């Protein structure tokens, strides 16, 4: 039995454990990434992080993105899934298909689509606002420091929404129809049915996807930011992973970059733990 | 049967891996020295390299030059370098996003190429040093540690400055401003006609603007002080003056500028100049090729001017962009690499490069330029205009500090009103001081 586990254990150790331990180890050194000259500095890299305002800003941006994107994606995903499952919508399969498409597209393609949509002069968004005589609402979507993060957030929501909607739809489809019929006889409105029946009965699924989504959103924000804004203007859309990349590879501070990596690891772990604790309930079964 | 298939498959895989591992090493192959050359495929294309290598191999039958060329050459050679397999010659300048050249400079991992300057150009009687344009070596660009040692040999040079539509100026009867007062007066005139005075592709392009401005304001010594992080240099009156001028100029920036100043949309800012929707932008001569197929206003004609003088008749500097060729200290064929680099300055090689508009800093090359290029390079003939080569001095990496980003990227925040000139000056002073301490 143990012999059967050996190949998988070796692969897991080589490709998962060793690189992770290496990130922790490298965060204690100053090193450019090339030079044989590696200097052990203990926790100095972490101390620098506390004084680094750009890191603080990237951290704030990451948290803001996670909160906004998670709340909107999960909320809309649940809402749309409930409508698609409970209401007899015409063309329901078409909606499901259209909403799922972004998940199949490469993130770079999504970045290109949204960059074109956000174009301040010829973009679809400002063009539509002009058409509706809402010129006052036009924005420099990727150039305004107060708006740019939300512009990235919208692209993230668009990319993820369909996938989670489909996941919730499949969970909701498994809830017996009799429960809804009984509650309808008791006079429960669709909204009441959603909060009193649907949500508690898919709670375990929601918990799992929430943790999974938060982790994937950290990665997604990096790719979209790199492709759409490069972290700009002037660092206003920088996120933790893009800042880590810049420090490790552009500023030749590989050890410092790995310290940021450790913070991301700890942060992700902590958020998962918090989400798991905060959403823990007695499972309901049907 | 199945077992034998598995065995065969395993053997093929192992052999394939071994073959893969052995490929790409530099060394001697059947008596011929194999020289690995890695080059960035920039705006000048790749054909010129294959032609130069072909010509070199014809006159050096004992050398086999293997070229690796790509638009993202750093991404391709970095994994091999980390595994200890270094190219022998690398043609790659500074200022790239991956900052490979800068990293190796900071690591002191480049070969000293000072002896190449004394090397005779193959097939010619002159030395490389004698052939190079005066002042092109011995600056912080080629001698990044501020010593007499040259680590980065200058490969191509291009004047940078304020590009504009000469046709529009003729059509409107406007004069290209010679001083900043004239510049801002023109800005007001153009504004009344709905044309913003200024734009920039991305904030990073402000390097050609800032370096020249600092020298214009305070002279070469002040410029060197800034580049070498002299204590409190950003608190000086000269630094404040440079920031004053810049803040005022950014007040005239086209409204679209910041929104398009990213890697994906920067050509839209360049297009503003072609469409007469902005008058000036900082750029280099490569802009002509880069925007060759872009639509343009009737009568459009590229013009290049140095930054206006601070005072009437004052000296004006023009930042000269210089791309580099270097040899990693870990390269295996260093001697052959140095000889190959010497050849790159031969008349034969320079002619091939010039045909692709890659102009090398060798004496007399200006005579062989095409009409449009010759016009740009004429800027050096003005006695009141001096070439400025360099950039920030290299120091040990400082965590979280990137003075180029602090100097250039903040322009976006100045345009959008998200920061103030005072905060900009303070951030520059802080970054400069940290780098000074790292360098001392």
XYZ file of C-alpha atoms in Angstrom:
726
model
C 0.000 0.000 0.000
C 2.739 2.431 1.042
C 4.695 1.583 -2.104
C 1.679 2.610 -4.185
C 1.626 6.005 -2.472
C 5.327 6.587 -2.989
C 5.320 8.066 -6.537
C 2.524 10.496 -5.682
C 4.235 11.431 -2.422
C 7.524 12.093 -4.188
C 5.832 14.224 -6.848
C 3.888 16.122 -4.188
C 7.050 16.777 -2.213
C 9.077 17.867 -5.252
C 6.464 20.075 -6.874
C 4.481 21.365 -3.888
C 6.309 21.159 -0.598
C 9.850 22.007 -1.694
C 8.869 25.152 -3.724
C 6.636 26.375 -0.884
C 9.362 25.884 1.687
C 11.760 27.620 -0.694
C 9.528 30.702 -0.840
C 9.679 30.906 2.950
C 13.436 30.356 2.944
C 14.127 32.931 0.219
C 12.081 35.561 2.037
C 14.850 35.631 4.660
C 17.537 36.606 2.137
C 18.444 39.545 -0.057
C 19.070 38.173 -3.497
C 18.574 39.465 -7.022
C 17.566 36.136 -8.495
C 20.786 35.605 -10.479
C 23.761 36.368 -8.366
C 25.467 33.700 -6.245
C 25.601 36.456 -3.628
C 22.741 35.644 -1.241
C 22.765 37.401 2.089
C 20.759 36.182 5.056
C 18.844 39.113 6.545
C 16.402 37.352 8.818
C 13.083 39.166 9.032
C 14.406 42.428 7.511
C 12.359 41.974 4.342
C 9.190 41.790 6.424
C 10.217 44.868 8.394
C 10.697 46.784 5.104
C 7.190 45.765 4.087
C 5.700 47.627 7.032
C 7.290 50.893 5.831
C 6.543 50.351 2.165
C 3.562 52.501 1.267
C 3.263 50.931 -2.183
C 2.941 47.512 -0.579
C 0.285 48.861 1.805
C -1.594 50.317 -1.154
C -1.366 47.034 -3.089
C -2.645 45.181 -0.017
C -5.577 47.596 0.348
C -6.391 47.230 -3.356
C -6.310 43.439 -3.074
C -8.655 43.444 -0.096
C -11.002 45.931 -1.787
C -11.096 43.808 -4.932
C -11.701 40.610 -2.986
C -14.555 42.119 -0.989
C -16.269 43.842 -3.935
C -15.800 41.024 -6.437
C -16.727 38.268 -3.982
C -19.875 39.994 -2.740
C -21.056 40.933 -6.244
C -20.165 37.627 -7.928
C -21.581 35.428 -5.181
C -24.664 37.622 -4.757
C -25.431 37.842 -8.451
C -24.528 34.189 -9.007
C -27.025 33.098 -6.345
C -29.694 35.513 -7.537
C -29.420 34.502 -11.196
C -29.226 30.808 -10.318
C -32.394 31.118 -8.229
C -34.226 32.896 -11.042
C -33.073 30.409 -13.661
C -34.004 27.451 -11.455
C -37.283 28.642 -9.987
C -38.741 30.814 -12.741
C -39.963 29.546 -16.078
C -37.851 31.908 -18.138
C -37.980 31.651 -21.902
C -34.529 31.085 -23.397
C -33.152 30.013 -20.020
C -30.517 27.730 -21.580
C -29.367 30.508 -23.856
C -28.847 32.857 -20.878
C -26.940 30.147 -19.068
C -24.755 29.556 -22.111
C -24.083 33.275 -22.675
C -23.217 33.873 -19.027
C -20.894 30.853 -18.990
C -18.902 31.880 -22.104
C -16.532 34.331 -20.313
C -15.285 31.463 -18.169
C -14.051 29.673 -21.263
C -12.221 32.720 -22.620
C -8.589 33.386 -21.814
C -8.158 36.108 -19.195
C -5.963 38.088 -21.602
C -8.770 38.055 -24.157
C -11.125 39.337 -21.472
C -8.635 42.087 -20.654
C -8.545 43.086 -24.335
C -12.357 43.078 -24.567
C -12.738 45.268 -21.500
C -9.938 47.615 -22.536
C -11.824 48.205 -25.768
C -15.106 48.670 -23.904
C -13.522 51.109 -21.467
C -11.837 53.199 -24.181
C -12.562 56.742 -23.078
C -13.207 58.042 -26.589
C -14.346 55.148 -28.758
C -15.369 52.599 -26.134
C -18.771 50.949 -25.909
C -19.390 52.204 -22.391
C -18.837 55.917 -22.935
C -20.441 55.613 -26.382
C -23.629 54.215 -24.840
C -23.647 56.924 -22.192
C -23.297 59.563 -24.916
C -26.154 57.957 -26.853
C -28.350 58.108 -23.778
C -27.389 61.770 -23.253
C -25.737 60.787 -19.977
C -22.488 62.555 -20.806
C -21.978 63.469 -17.175
C -21.534 59.791 -16.278
C -18.712 59.244 -18.767
C -15.433 58.249 -17.147
C -11.808 57.682 -17.978
C -12.355 54.101 -16.865
C -8.716 52.964 -16.816
C -7.124 56.377 -16.180
C -9.014 57.679 -13.167
C -7.401 56.565 -9.938
C -10.759 56.542 -8.151
C -12.439 54.408 -10.792
C -9.771 52.089 -12.193
C -10.029 49.448 -9.460
C -13.768 49.099 -9.993
C -13.205 48.838 -13.737
C -10.941 45.853 -13.061
C -13.511 44.472 -10.582
C -16.261 44.524 -13.233
C -14.069 42.501 -15.601
C -13.397 39.995 -12.807
C -17.097 39.638 -12.030
C -17.924 39.175 -15.731
C -15.307 36.438 -16.011
C -16.454 34.463 -12.948
C -20.182 34.999 -12.708
C -21.368 32.322 -15.148
C -19.247 29.570 -13.626
C -20.566 30.084 -10.108
C -24.108 30.574 -11.365
C -23.963 27.166 -13.036
C -22.549 25.597 -9.856
C -25.385 27.026 -7.758
C -27.967 26.050 -10.355
C -26.895 22.430 -10.133
C -27.135 22.559 -6.317
C -30.529 24.228 -6.405
C -31.834 21.728 -8.949
C -31.293 19.011 -6.355
C -33.707 20.567 -3.820
C -36.995 18.604 -3.862
C -39.865 20.486 -5.482
C -42.251 19.417 -2.692
C -40.474 21.712 -0.246
C -41.216 24.716 -2.430
C -44.815 23.573 -3.002
C -45.361 23.194 0.742
C -43.863 26.584 1.523
C -45.948 28.188 -1.250
C -49.080 26.704 0.339
C -47.978 28.283 3.615
C -47.858 31.628 1.803
C -44.094 32.051 1.414
C -43.068 34.541 -1.278
C -40.236 33.652 -3.728
C -37.873 35.897 -1.723
C -38.856 34.161 1.512
C -38.388 30.771 -0.163
C -34.909 31.828 -1.298
C -33.723 32.865 2.165
C -35.559 30.214 4.177
C -35.187 27.239 1.871
C -32.751 27.593 -0.995
C -29.896 29.304 0.805
C -29.791 26.993 3.866
C -30.054 23.901 1.688
C -27.114 24.826 -0.556
C -25.102 26.323 2.296
C -22.315 23.706 2.225
C -21.866 24.250 -1.495
C -21.759 28.034 -0.948
C -19.093 27.688 1.736
C -16.860 25.599 -0.472
C -17.195 27.847 -3.492
C -16.633 30.963 -1.402
C -13.217 29.800 -0.226
C -12.360 28.553 -3.678
C -13.461 31.825 -5.263
C -11.475 34.050 -2.929
C -8.293 32.135 -3.685
C -8.823 32.210 -7.435
C -9.721 35.923 -7.313
C -6.232 36.705 -5.949
C -4.704 35.093 -9.047
C -7.267 36.511 -11.462
C -6.698 40.053 -10.221
C -2.976 39.695 -11.017
C -3.498 38.594 -14.611
C -6.155 41.210 -15.339
C -4.161 44.022 -13.752
C -1.029 43.040 -15.680
C -2.913 42.958 -18.966
C -5.205 45.958 -18.482
C -3.406 48.597 -16.434
C 0.060 47.361 -15.488
C -0.826 48.469 -11.954
C -1.320 52.079 -13.038
C -1.990 54.866 -13.208
C 0.767 55.487 -10.694
C 0.201 52.296 -8.700
C -3.523 52.906 -8.183
C -4.538 49.437 -9.416
C -1.537 47.546 -8.088
C -2.430 44.287 -6.337
C -0.270 42.115 -4.103
C 0.797 39.649 -6.779
C 1.626 42.330 -9.371
C 3.653 44.219 -6.765
C 5.429 41.014 -5.808
C 6.266 40.419 -9.471
C 7.628 43.946 -9.875
C 9.813 43.709 -6.812
C 11.137 40.225 -7.571
C 11.791 40.643 -11.280
C 11.934 44.356 -12.138
C 13.466 45.795 -8.997
C 15.908 42.884 -8.654
C 14.713 42.282 -5.072
C 13.888 38.594 -5.287
C 14.034 37.981 -1.539
C 11.716 40.920 -0.914
C 9.349 39.566 -3.563
C 9.317 36.221 -1.787
C 8.509 38.006 1.491
C 5.464 39.458 -0.267
C 4.721 35.900 -1.425
C 4.778 34.717 2.172
C 2.377 37.499 3.140
C 0.045 36.456 0.304
C 0.253 32.845 1.476
C -0.517 33.790 5.076
C -3.268 36.176 4.012
C -4.945 33.574 1.787
C -4.701 30.995 4.529
C -6.162 33.388 7.095
C -9.016 34.480 4.832
C -9.895 30.836 4.105
C -9.889 30.100 7.797
C -12.023 33.125 8.629
C -14.508 32.385 5.866
C -14.700 28.788 6.957
C -15.284 29.749 10.606
C -17.711 32.564 9.849
C -19.885 30.437 7.596
C -19.916 27.319 9.765
C -23.486 26.096 10.532
C -25.315 22.935 11.277
C -25.889 21.391 7.837
C -29.507 21.137 6.765
C -30.581 18.114 4.806
C -33.582 17.241 2.754
C 3.334 -6.505 -25.457
C 2.060 -3.781 -23.197
C 5.201 -3.971 -21.013
C 7.471 -3.667 -23.998
C 5.523 -0.648 -25.173
C 5.923 0.972 -21.773
C 9.658 0.222 -21.805
C 10.064 1.623 -25.297
C 8.083 4.712 -24.337
C 10.175 5.219 -21.226
C 13.419 4.819 -23.156
C 12.307 7.318 -25.810
C 11.266 9.800 -23.116
C 14.560 9.474 -21.242
C 16.565 9.838 -24.450
C 14.471 12.840 -25.434
C 15.075 14.469 -22.063
C 18.790 13.786 -22.255
C 18.928 15.209 -25.775
C 17.005 18.261 -24.586
C 19.391 18.748 -21.676
C 22.443 18.612 -23.877
C 21.163 21.077 -26.456
C 22.086 24.702 -26.448
C 25.440 24.552 -24.702
C 28.184 26.752 -26.073
C 31.571 25.342 -26.682
C 33.595 23.751 -29.409
C 31.894 21.640 -32.002
C 34.150 19.688 -34.357
C 36.917 22.257 -33.998
C 34.644 25.278 -34.476
C 33.950 27.642 -31.611
C 30.258 27.939 -30.999
C 29.246 31.449 -29.993
C 25.780 31.901 -28.528
C 24.293 35.310 -29.336
C 20.990 36.427 -27.833
C 19.335 39.548 -29.203
C 16.140 41.452 -28.684
C 14.025 41.669 -31.805
C 13.158 45.325 -31.507
C 11.799 47.843 -33.977
C 14.678 47.208 -36.367
C 13.649 43.616 -37.071
C 15.669 40.399 -37.132
C 17.074 40.234 -40.664
C 19.978 42.547 -39.904
C 21.286 40.102 -37.297
C 21.172 37.110 -39.605
C 22.953 39.119 -42.298
C 25.671 40.368 -39.941
C 26.234 36.863 -38.571
C 26.430 35.439 -42.070
C 29.051 38.045 -42.998
C 30.999 37.358 -39.787
C 31.014 33.596 -40.290
C 32.203 34.069 -43.882
C 35.318 35.855 -42.647
C 35.705 33.659 -39.533
C 35.223 30.064 -40.657
C 36.330 28.749 -37.254
C 33.359 30.404 -35.526
C 29.793 29.140 -35.540
C 27.473 31.893 -34.332
C 24.135 30.639 -33.039
C 21.524 33.363 -32.840
C 18.598 33.368 -30.457
C 16.326 36.314 -31.177
C 12.923 37.197 -29.819
C 10.709 40.115 -28.879
C 10.843 38.872 -25.300
C 14.375 37.516 -25.286
C 14.660 37.971 -21.505
C 11.914 35.414 -20.910
C 13.702 32.929 -23.123
C 17.248 33.222 -21.826
C 16.504 33.783 -18.135
C 15.539 30.169 -17.268
C 18.711 28.898 -18.954
C 20.807 31.521 -17.188
C 19.359 30.457 -13.839
C 20.360 26.912 -14.731
C 23.913 28.121 -15.447
C 23.704 28.188 -19.264
C 24.582 31.739 -20.241
C 24.675 33.204 -23.748
C 28.058 34.612 -24.763
C 26.816 37.886 -26.225
C 23.558 39.675 -25.411
C 22.157 42.613 -27.381
C 19.665 44.095 -24.955
C 19.405 47.594 -23.569
C 18.180 48.971 -20.286
C 14.692 50.218 -19.496
C 12.932 46.972 -20.378
C 10.154 45.731 -18.125
C 11.986 42.557 -17.121
C 15.075 44.668 -16.257
C 17.480 41.810 -17.014
C 20.359 44.114 -17.949
C 19.821 46.227 -14.831
C 19.705 43.110 -12.631
C 23.025 41.832 -13.966
C 24.525 45.306 -13.559
C 23.363 45.411 -9.940
C 24.767 41.923 -9.434
C 28.105 42.944 -10.965
C 27.659 39.929 -13.225
C 28.871 41.517 -16.480
C 32.237 41.086 -18.152
C 34.490 44.156 -18.277
C 34.504 45.158 -21.949
C 37.045 47.966 -21.639
C 39.626 45.892 -23.608
C 37.217 45.778 -26.561
C 37.733 49.525 -27.003
C 41.415 48.851 -27.705
C 40.672 45.904 -29.954
C 41.215 46.428 -33.680
C 38.025 46.239 -35.704
C 38.351 43.012 -37.739
C 39.404 43.800 -41.298
C 40.161 47.442 -40.470
C 43.115 49.415 -39.124
C 41.308 51.420 -36.456
C 40.408 50.372 -32.931
C 36.819 50.198 -31.714
C 37.452 53.108 -29.310
C 38.735 55.340 -32.100
C 35.778 54.503 -34.261
C 33.103 55.342 -31.715
C 31.510 58.772 -31.621
C 33.051 60.973 -28.961
C 31.278 60.918 -25.604
C 29.311 57.755 -26.336
C 31.335 55.707 -23.842
C 32.500 56.707 -20.386
C 29.052 57.710 -19.119
C 26.712 55.983 -16.657
C 25.076 54.133 -19.524
C 28.244 52.309 -20.550
C 30.171 52.554 -17.267
C 27.340 51.934 -14.784
C 29.536 52.008 -11.683
C 30.907 55.472 -12.455
C 34.428 54.056 -12.984
C 36.673 53.845 -16.053
C 35.459 50.333 -16.781
C 33.023 49.852 -19.664
C 30.590 46.995 -19.180
C 27.906 47.912 -21.708
C 29.070 48.610 -25.238
C 26.872 51.120 -27.102
C 25.151 49.421 -29.990
C 22.572 51.730 -31.576
C 21.836 55.310 -30.692
C 18.843 57.454 -31.348
C 18.057 61.045 -30.470
C 14.971 61.455 -28.325
C 13.077 64.648 -27.763
C 9.752 66.267 -28.495
C 8.162 64.807 -31.616
C 5.535 66.869 -33.415
C 3.810 67.436 -36.742
C 5.974 69.836 -38.721
C 3.179 70.131 -41.287
C 0.766 71.493 -38.673
C 3.260 74.111 -37.535
C 3.724 75.270 -41.125
C -0.007 75.270 -41.731
C -0.736 77.329 -38.604
C 2.309 79.556 -38.997
C 3.564 78.534 -35.547
C 7.227 78.532 -34.599
C 8.690 75.570 -32.715
C 9.371 77.086 -29.274
C 12.965 77.729 -28.273
C 12.292 78.568 -24.617
C 9.824 77.344 -22.018
C 8.092 80.745 -21.988
C 7.492 80.400 -25.720
C 6.356 76.825 -25.145
C 3.675 77.795 -22.651
C 2.605 80.769 -24.818
C 2.148 78.304 -27.686
C 0.228 76.050 -25.300
C -2.260 78.876 -24.641
C -2.602 79.675 -28.351
C -3.121 76.033 -29.293
C -5.590 75.544 -26.427
C -7.799 78.264 -27.871
C -7.881 76.237 -31.071
C -8.707 73.044 -29.184
C -5.277 71.420 -29.442
C -3.569 70.384 -26.198
C 0.132 71.174 -26.014
C 1.446 67.873 -24.690
C 0.944 64.158 -24.317
C 3.129 61.141 -23.564
C 2.741 57.486 -24.636
C 3.335 56.093 -21.151
C 4.906 57.828 -18.182
C 8.075 55.778 -18.792
C 8.708 57.798 -21.978
C 9.331 60.814 -19.787
C 12.901 59.573 -19.297
C 13.941 61.327 -22.505
C 12.198 64.463 -21.248
C 13.423 64.505 -17.653
C 17.073 63.710 -18.194
C 17.424 66.534 -20.729
C 15.407 68.930 -18.576
C 17.581 68.324 -15.514
C 20.705 69.099 -17.545
C 19.048 72.135 -19.164
C 18.100 73.507 -15.769
C 21.263 72.850 -13.795
C 23.954 71.791 -16.259
C 25.720 68.473 -16.596
C 27.089 68.488 -13.052
C 23.612 68.854 -11.588
C 22.371 66.096 -13.885
C 25.188 63.824 -12.677
C 24.389 64.742 -9.060
C 20.796 63.653 -9.575
C 21.810 60.466 -11.351
C 24.291 59.569 -8.606
C 21.883 60.418 -5.753
C 23.806 63.316 -4.202
C 22.508 64.072 -0.729
C 19.448 66.347 -0.750
C 19.773 66.936 -4.487
C 15.987 66.820 -4.883
C 15.632 69.569 -2.283
C 17.760 71.937 -4.397
C 16.426 74.974 -6.245
C 17.339 73.392 -9.577
C 15.316 70.280 -8.816
C 12.364 72.404 -7.779
C 12.645 74.389 -11.002
C 12.596 71.195 -13.083
C 9.514 70.003 -11.209
C 7.873 73.449 -11.555
C 8.322 73.373 -15.336
C 7.079 69.808 -15.546
C 4.039 70.409 -13.351
C 3.127 73.402 -15.516
C 3.639 71.396 -18.710
C 1.515 68.518 -17.393
C -1.250 71.061 -16.858
C -1.355 71.329 -20.656
C -1.586 67.534 -21.178
C -4.275 66.155 -23.480
C -7.204 64.888 -21.365
C -6.941 61.393 -22.884
C -3.299 60.984 -21.872
C -3.505 59.198 -18.507
C -6.288 56.858 -19.624
C -4.213 55.639 -22.534
C -0.810 55.720 -20.790
C -0.536 51.957 -20.351
C 1.154 49.105 -22.179
C -1.973 48.273 -24.140
C -3.171 51.713 -25.242
C -0.027 53.849 -25.485
C -0.185 54.037 -29.277
C -3.492 55.903 -28.899
C -1.575 58.714 -27.211
C 0.954 58.618 -30.038
C -1.958 58.761 -32.456
C -3.079 62.036 -30.845
C -0.035 63.721 -32.379
C -0.691 62.149 -35.781
C -4.304 63.392 -35.610
C -3.352 66.925 -34.507
C -5.056 66.314 -31.163
C -1.825 67.062 -29.281
C 1.206 69.098 -30.309
C 4.236 67.459 -28.688
C 5.197 64.103 -27.179
C 8.508 62.785 -25.869
C 9.733 59.877 -27.983
C 12.642 58.467 -29.995
C 13.297 58.057 -33.703
C 11.793 54.543 -33.619
C 8.374 56.226 -33.541
C 8.552 56.640 -37.327
C 8.675 52.892 -37.901
C 6.325 52.115 -35.038
C 3.549 54.327 -36.420
C 4.391 53.794 -40.099
C 0.985 52.303 -40.895
C -1.085 54.591 -38.686
C -3.501 57.090 -40.260
C -2.458 60.730 -40.039
C -3.608 64.276 -40.706
C -3.131 65.710 -44.202
C 0.341 67.114 -44.698
C 1.681 65.312 -41.607
C 5.446 65.325 -41.319
C 7.488 64.110 -38.359
C 9.524 66.779 -36.613
C 11.913 66.442 -33.676
C 13.040 69.235 -31.413
C 15.112 69.238 -28.228
C 13.382 70.492 -25.090
C 13.087 74.293 -25.014
C 15.883 76.164 -23.242
C 15.299 77.404 -19.726
C 16.593 80.852 -20.658
C 16.817 82.392 -24.101
C 19.993 81.207 -25.827
C 20.669 78.690 -23.060
C 22.267 75.324 -23.700
C 19.908 72.502 -24.580
C 20.564 68.832 -24.056
C 19.065 66.009 -26.009
C 18.740 62.643 -24.335
C 20.304 60.043 -26.548
C 18.886 56.579 -26.247
C 21.632 53.996 -26.483
C 20.986 50.291 -26.708
C 23.726 48.012 -25.463
C 25.575 44.816 -26.120
C 27.150 42.968 -23.203
C 28.768 39.748 -22.135
C 27.729 37.915 -18.956
C 30.701 37.166 -16.696
C 29.516 33.555 -16.638
C 29.729 33.238 -20.453
C 31.975 30.433 -21.706
C 33.388 32.035 -24.850
C 34.347 35.456 -23.535
C 37.311 36.029 -25.864
C 35.350 35.050 -28.941
C 32.491 37.213 -27.687
C 34.745 40.268 -27.425
C 36.095 39.726 -30.946
C 32.550 39.390 -32.272
C 31.530 42.623 -30.534
C 34.517 44.391 -32.117
C 33.264 43.204 -35.500
C 29.838 44.720 -34.829
C 31.483 48.156 -35.244
C 33.018 47.345 -38.625
C 31.957 49.298 -41.713
C 30.535 46.068 -43.089
C 28.287 45.445 -40.067
C 27.363 49.116 -39.617
C 26.133 49.254 -43.226
C 23.893 46.222 -42.698
C 22.497 47.648 -39.447
C 21.924 51.101 -40.981
C 19.872 49.570 -43.787
C 17.381 48.577 -41.069
C 17.599 52.088 -39.565
C 19.622 50.788 -36.616
C 22.176 53.572 -36.398
C 25.415 52.820 -34.592
C 27.472 55.459 -32.831
C 30.409 55.222 -35.237
C 32.113 58.232 -36.766
C 30.799 59.281 -40.144
C 27.675 57.117 -40.108
C 25.408 60.175 -40.384
C 26.508 60.551 -44.027
C 24.925 57.227 -44.919
C 21.491 57.925 -43.455
C 18.233 58.116 -45.364
C 16.584 61.542 -45.764
C 14.126 61.265 -42.833
C 16.670 59.775 -40.464
C 19.322 62.277 -41.517
C 16.909 65.058 -40.563
C 16.569 63.658 -37.035
C 20.290 63.167 -36.536
C 20.944 66.745 -37.699
C 19.822 67.796 -34.231
C 23.374 67.034 -33.063
C 24.819 69.577 -35.479
C 23.338 72.558 -33.616
C 26.215 73.958 -31.526
C 23.792 74.909 -28.750
C 22.510 71.350 -28.468
C 24.525 68.702 -26.631
C 23.954 64.968 -26.512
C 23.205 63.516 -23.108
C 23.704 59.820 -22.459
C 23.166 58.059 -19.197
C 20.588 57.309 -16.598
C 20.463 56.600 -12.905
C 23.621 55.038 -11.476
C 23.366 51.420 -10.451
C 23.273 50.584 -6.755
C 22.533 47.477 -4.785
C 18.792 46.783 -5.007
C 16.723 48.633 -2.435
C 13.519 46.883 -1.458
C 10.436 48.809 -2.542
C 12.414 51.671 -4.128
C 12.250 52.361 -7.860
C 13.300 55.956 -8.441
C 12.435 55.838 -12.146
C 8.858 54.914 -11.252
C 8.774 57.663 -8.630
C 10.059 60.236 -11.106
C 8.040 59.235 -14.169
C 4.851 57.484 -13.001
C 3.940 60.291 -10.623
C 3.336 62.418 -13.718
C 0.058 60.507 -14.119
C -1.004 61.581 -10.644
C 0.030 65.189 -11.313
C -2.090 65.280 -14.480
C -5.098 63.775 -12.709
C -4.610 65.952 -9.626
C -4.171 62.968 -7.311
C -0.908 64.260 -5.891
C 0.937 67.542 -5.526
C 4.321 68.789 -6.636
C 5.422 69.010 -2.987
C 4.626 65.348 -2.372
C 6.377 64.418 -5.605
C 9.524 66.260 -4.554
C 9.423 64.682 -1.125
C 8.997 61.149 -2.530
C 11.900 61.704 -4.938
C 14.117 62.937 -2.149
C 13.284 59.921 -0.018
C 13.916 57.429 -2.846
C 17.160 59.164 -3.850
C 18.425 59.132 -0.281
C 17.726 55.409 0.131
C 19.597 54.668 -3.096
C 22.470 56.938 -2.065
C 22.846 54.959 1.131
C 22.717 51.698 -0.794
C 25.395 52.910 -3.176
C 27.767 54.282 -0.597
